[in-house]
Tab-separated table of N, CA and C in Angstrom:
chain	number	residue	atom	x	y	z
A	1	UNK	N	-7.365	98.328	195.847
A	1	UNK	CA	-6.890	97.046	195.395
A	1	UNK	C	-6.490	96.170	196.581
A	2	UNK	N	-5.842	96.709	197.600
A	2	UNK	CA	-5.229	95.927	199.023
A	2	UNK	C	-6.787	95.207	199.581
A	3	UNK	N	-7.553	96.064	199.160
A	3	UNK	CA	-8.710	95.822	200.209
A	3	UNK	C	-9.369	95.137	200.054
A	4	UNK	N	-9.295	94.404	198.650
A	4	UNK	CA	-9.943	93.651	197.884
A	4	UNK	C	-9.299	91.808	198.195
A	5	UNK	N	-8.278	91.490	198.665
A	5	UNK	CA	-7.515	91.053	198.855
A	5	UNK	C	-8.141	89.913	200.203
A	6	UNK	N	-8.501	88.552	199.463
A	6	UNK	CA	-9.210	87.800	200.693
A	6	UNK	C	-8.017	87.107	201.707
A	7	UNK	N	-8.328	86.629	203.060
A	7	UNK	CA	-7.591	86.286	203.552
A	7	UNK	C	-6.491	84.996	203.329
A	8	UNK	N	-6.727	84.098	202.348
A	8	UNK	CA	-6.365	83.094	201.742
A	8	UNK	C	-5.064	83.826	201.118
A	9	UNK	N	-5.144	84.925	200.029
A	9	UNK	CA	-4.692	85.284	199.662
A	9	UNK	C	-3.362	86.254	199.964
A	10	UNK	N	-3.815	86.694	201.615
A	10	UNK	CA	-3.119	87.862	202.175
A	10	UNK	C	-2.239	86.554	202.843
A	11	UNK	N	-2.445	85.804	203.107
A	11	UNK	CA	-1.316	84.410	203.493
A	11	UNK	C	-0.208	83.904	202.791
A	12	UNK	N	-0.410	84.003	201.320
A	12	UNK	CA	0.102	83.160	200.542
A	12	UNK	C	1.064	84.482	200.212
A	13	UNK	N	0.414	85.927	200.312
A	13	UNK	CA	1.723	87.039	200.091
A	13	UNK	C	2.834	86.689	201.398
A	14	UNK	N	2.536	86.896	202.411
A	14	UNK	CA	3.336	86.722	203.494
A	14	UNK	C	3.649	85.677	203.559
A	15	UNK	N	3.385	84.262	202.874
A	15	UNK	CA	4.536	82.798	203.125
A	15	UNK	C	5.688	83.420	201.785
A	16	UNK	N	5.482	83.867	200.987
A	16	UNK	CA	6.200	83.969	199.633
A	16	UNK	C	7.505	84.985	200.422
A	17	UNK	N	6.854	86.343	200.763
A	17	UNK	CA	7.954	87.111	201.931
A	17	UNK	C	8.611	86.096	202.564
A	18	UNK	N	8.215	85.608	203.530
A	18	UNK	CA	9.203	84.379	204.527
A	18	UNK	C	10.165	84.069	203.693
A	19	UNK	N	9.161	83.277	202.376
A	19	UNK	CA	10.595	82.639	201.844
A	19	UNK	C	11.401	83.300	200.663
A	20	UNK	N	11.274	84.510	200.546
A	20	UNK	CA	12.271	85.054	199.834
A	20	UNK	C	13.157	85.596	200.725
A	21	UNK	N	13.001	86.072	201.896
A	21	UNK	CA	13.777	86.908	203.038
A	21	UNK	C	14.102	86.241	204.032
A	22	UNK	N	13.718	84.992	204.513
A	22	UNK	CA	13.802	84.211	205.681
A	22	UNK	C	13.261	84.737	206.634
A	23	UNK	N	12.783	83.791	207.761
A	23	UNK	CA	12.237	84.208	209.175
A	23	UNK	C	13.273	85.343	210.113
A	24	UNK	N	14.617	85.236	209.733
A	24	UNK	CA	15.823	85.569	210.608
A	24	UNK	C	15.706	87.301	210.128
A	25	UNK	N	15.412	87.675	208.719
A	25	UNK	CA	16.033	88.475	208.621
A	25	UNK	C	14.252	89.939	208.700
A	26	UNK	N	13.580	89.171	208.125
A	26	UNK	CA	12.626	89.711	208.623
A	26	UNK	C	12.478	91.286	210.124
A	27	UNK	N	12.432	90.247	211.127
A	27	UNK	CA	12.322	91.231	212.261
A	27	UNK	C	13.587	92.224	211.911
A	28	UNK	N	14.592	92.052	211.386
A	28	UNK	CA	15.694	93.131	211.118
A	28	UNK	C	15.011	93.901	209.772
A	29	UNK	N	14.273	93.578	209.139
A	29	UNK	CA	14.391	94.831	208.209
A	29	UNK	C	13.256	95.623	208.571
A	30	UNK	N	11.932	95.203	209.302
A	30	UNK	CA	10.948	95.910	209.891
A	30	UNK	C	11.294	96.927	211.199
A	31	UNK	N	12.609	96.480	211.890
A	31	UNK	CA	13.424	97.204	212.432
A	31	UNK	C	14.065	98.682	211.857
A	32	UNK	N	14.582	98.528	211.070
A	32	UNK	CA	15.571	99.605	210.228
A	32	UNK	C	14.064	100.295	209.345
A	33	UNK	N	13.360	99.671	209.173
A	33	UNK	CA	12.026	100.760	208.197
A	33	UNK	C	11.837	101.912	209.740
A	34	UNK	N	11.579	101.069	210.425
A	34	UNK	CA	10.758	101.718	211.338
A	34	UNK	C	11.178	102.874	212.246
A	35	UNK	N	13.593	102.686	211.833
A	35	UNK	CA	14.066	103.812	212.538
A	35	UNK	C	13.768	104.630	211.132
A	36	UNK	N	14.157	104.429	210.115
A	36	UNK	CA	13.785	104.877	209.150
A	36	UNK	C	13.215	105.895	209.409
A	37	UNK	N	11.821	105.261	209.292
A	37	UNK	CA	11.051	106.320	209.381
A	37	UNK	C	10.546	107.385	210.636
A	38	UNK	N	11.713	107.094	211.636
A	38	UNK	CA	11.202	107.931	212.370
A	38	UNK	C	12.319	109.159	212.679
A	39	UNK	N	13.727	108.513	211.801
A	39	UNK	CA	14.246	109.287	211.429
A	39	UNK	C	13.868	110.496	210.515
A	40	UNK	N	13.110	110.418	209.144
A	40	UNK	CA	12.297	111.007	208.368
A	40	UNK	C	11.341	111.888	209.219
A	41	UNK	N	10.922	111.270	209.907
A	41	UNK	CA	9.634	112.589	210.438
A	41	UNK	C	10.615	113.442	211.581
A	42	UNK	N	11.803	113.230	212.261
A	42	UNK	CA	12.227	113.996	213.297
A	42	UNK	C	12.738	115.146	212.344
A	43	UNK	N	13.099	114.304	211.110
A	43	UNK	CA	14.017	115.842	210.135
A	43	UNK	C	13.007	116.161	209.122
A	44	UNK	N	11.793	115.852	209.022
A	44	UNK	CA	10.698	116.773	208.594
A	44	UNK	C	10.148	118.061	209.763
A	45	UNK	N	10.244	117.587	210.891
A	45	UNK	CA	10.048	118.020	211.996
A	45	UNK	C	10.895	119.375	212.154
A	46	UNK	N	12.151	119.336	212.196
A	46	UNK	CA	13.408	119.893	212.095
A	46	UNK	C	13.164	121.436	211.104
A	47	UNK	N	12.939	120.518	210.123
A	47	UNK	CA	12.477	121.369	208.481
A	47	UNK	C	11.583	122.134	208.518
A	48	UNK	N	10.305	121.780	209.090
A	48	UNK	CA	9.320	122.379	209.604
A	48	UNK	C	9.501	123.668	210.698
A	49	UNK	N	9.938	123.156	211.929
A	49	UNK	CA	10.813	124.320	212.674
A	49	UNK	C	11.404	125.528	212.353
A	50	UNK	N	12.589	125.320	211.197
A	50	UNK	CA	13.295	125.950	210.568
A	50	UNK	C	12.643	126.689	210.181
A	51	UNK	N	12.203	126.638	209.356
A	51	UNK	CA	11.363	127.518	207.942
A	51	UNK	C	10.071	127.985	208.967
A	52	UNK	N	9.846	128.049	210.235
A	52	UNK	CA	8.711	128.630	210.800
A	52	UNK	C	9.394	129.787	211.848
A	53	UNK	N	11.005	129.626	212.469
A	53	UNK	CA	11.704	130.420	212.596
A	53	UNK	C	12.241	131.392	211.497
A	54	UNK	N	12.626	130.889	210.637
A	54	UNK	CA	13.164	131.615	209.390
A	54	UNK	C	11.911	133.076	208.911
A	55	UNK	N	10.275	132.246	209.083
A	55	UNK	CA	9.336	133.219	208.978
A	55	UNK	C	9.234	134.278	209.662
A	56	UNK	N	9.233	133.891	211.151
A	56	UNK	CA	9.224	134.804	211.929
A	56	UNK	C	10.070	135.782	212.532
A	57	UNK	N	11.333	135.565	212.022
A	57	UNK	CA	12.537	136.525	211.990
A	57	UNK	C	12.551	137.404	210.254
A	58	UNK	N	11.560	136.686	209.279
A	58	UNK	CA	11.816	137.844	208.412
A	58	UNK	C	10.049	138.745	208.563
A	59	UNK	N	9.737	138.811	209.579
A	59	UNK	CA	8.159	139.266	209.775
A	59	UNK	C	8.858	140.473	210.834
A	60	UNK	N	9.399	141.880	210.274
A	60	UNK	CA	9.543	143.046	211.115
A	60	UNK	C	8.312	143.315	211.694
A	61	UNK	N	8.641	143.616	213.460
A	61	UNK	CA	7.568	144.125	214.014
A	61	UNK	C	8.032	145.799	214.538
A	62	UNK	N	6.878	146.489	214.331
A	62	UNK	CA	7.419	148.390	214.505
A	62	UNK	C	7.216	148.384	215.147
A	63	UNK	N	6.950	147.844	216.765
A	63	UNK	CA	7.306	148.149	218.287
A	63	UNK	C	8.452	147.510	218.875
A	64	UNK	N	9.222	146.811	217.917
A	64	UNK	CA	10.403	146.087	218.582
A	64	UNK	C	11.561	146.907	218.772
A	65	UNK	N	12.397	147.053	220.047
A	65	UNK	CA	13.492	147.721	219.787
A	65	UNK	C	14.486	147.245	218.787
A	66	UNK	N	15.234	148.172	218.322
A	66	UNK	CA	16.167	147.843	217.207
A	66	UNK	C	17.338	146.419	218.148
A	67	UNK	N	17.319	145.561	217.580
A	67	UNK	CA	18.314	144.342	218.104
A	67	UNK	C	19.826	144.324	218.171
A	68	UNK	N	20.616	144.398	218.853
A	68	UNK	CA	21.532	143.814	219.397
A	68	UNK	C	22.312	142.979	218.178
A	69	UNK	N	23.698	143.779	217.459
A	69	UNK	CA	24.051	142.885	216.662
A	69	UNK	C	24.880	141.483	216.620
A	70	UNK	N	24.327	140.697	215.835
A	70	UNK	CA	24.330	139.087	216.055
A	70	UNK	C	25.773	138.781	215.664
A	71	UNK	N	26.447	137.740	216.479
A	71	UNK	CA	28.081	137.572	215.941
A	71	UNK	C	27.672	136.870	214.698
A	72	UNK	N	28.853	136.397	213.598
A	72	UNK	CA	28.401	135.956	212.647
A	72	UNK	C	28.394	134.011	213.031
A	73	UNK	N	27.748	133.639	212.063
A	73	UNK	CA	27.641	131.936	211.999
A	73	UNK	C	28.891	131.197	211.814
A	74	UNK	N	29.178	130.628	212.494
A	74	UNK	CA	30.597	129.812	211.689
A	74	UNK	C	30.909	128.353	211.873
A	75	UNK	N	31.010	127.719	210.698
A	75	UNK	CA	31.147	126.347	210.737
A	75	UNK	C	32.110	126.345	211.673
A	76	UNK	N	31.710	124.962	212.654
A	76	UNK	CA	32.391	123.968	213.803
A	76	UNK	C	33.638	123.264	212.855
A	77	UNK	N	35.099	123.615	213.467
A	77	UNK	CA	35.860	122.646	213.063
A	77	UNK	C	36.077	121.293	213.718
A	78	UNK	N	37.051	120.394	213.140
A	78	UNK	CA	37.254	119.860	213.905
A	78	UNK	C	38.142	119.631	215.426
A	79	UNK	N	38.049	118.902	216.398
A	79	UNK	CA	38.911	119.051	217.684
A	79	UNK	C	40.238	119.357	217.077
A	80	UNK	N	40.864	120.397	217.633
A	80	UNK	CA	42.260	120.605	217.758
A	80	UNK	C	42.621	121.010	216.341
A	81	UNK	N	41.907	120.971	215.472
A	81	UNK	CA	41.866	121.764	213.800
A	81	UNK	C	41.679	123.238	214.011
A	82	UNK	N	42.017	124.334	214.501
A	82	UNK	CA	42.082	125.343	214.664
A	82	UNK	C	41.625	126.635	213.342
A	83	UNK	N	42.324	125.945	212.412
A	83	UNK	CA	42.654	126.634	210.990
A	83	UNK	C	41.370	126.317	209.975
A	84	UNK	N	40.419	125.574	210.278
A	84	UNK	CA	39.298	125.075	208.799
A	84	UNK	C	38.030	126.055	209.966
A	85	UNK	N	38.166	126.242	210.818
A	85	UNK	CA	36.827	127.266	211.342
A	85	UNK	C	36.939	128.429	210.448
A	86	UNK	N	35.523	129.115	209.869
A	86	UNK	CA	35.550	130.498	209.208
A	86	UNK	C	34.068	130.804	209.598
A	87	UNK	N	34.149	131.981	209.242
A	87	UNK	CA	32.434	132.062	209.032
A	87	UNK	C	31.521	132.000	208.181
A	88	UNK	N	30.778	131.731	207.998
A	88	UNK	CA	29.579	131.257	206.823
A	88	UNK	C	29.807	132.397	205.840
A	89	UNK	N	30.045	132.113	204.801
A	89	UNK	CA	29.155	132.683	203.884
A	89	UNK	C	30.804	134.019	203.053
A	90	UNK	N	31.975	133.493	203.902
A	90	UNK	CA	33.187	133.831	203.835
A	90	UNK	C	33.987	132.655	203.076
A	91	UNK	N	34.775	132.951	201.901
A	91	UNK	CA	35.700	132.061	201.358
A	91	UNK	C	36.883	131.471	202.495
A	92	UNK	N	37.247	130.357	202.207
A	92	UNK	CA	38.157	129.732	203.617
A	92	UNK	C	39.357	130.191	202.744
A	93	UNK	N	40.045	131.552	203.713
A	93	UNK	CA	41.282	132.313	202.873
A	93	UNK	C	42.636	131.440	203.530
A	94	UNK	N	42.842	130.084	204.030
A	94	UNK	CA	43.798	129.809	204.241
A	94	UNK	C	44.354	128.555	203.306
A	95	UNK	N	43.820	128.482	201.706
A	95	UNK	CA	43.987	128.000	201.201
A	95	UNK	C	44.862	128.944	199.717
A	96	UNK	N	44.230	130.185	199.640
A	96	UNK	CA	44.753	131.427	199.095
A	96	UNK	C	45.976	131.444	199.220
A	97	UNK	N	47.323	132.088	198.873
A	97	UNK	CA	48.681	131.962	198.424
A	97	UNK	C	49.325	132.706	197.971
């Protein structure tokens, strides 16, 4: 359908844009698409990574020596918050009583 679209026509879409959005604001929103989207592909990227590590740590190999056990994960508190750090996958027992 886009393709079909003569040049007369592909003008009169883009004056109608201008004037619903103005000239000013324009370059700002083609701006923000464009971190947008490159935000989107760095954390598809990310996602991708993940889940290709995640594979290859559940793929046992029988010549590997047995590994070295791993400390556990633990959410980052905040600076000088001492007390909200725990480790994953552990209830936060300083709310308990």
């Amino acid at each position: 359908m886009i393709g079909n679209l003569k040049p007369l026509e592909i003008l009169l879409i883009i004056a109608v844009i201008v004037l619903l959005f103005g000239a000013k604001k324009l370059p700002e929103m083609a701006r923000s698409l464009g971190k947008s989207a490159r935000i989107l592909k760095s954390e598809a990227k990310a996602m991708k990574k993940d889940g290709e590590a995640e594979d290859a740590a559940a793929a046992p190999v029988a010549d590997q020596a047995p590994q070295q056990p791993v400390a556990p994960r633990t959410i980052q508190a905040a600076p000088g918050d001492v007390t909200s750090s725990r480790p994953v996958g552990e209830p936060n027992r300083t709310t308990q009583g």
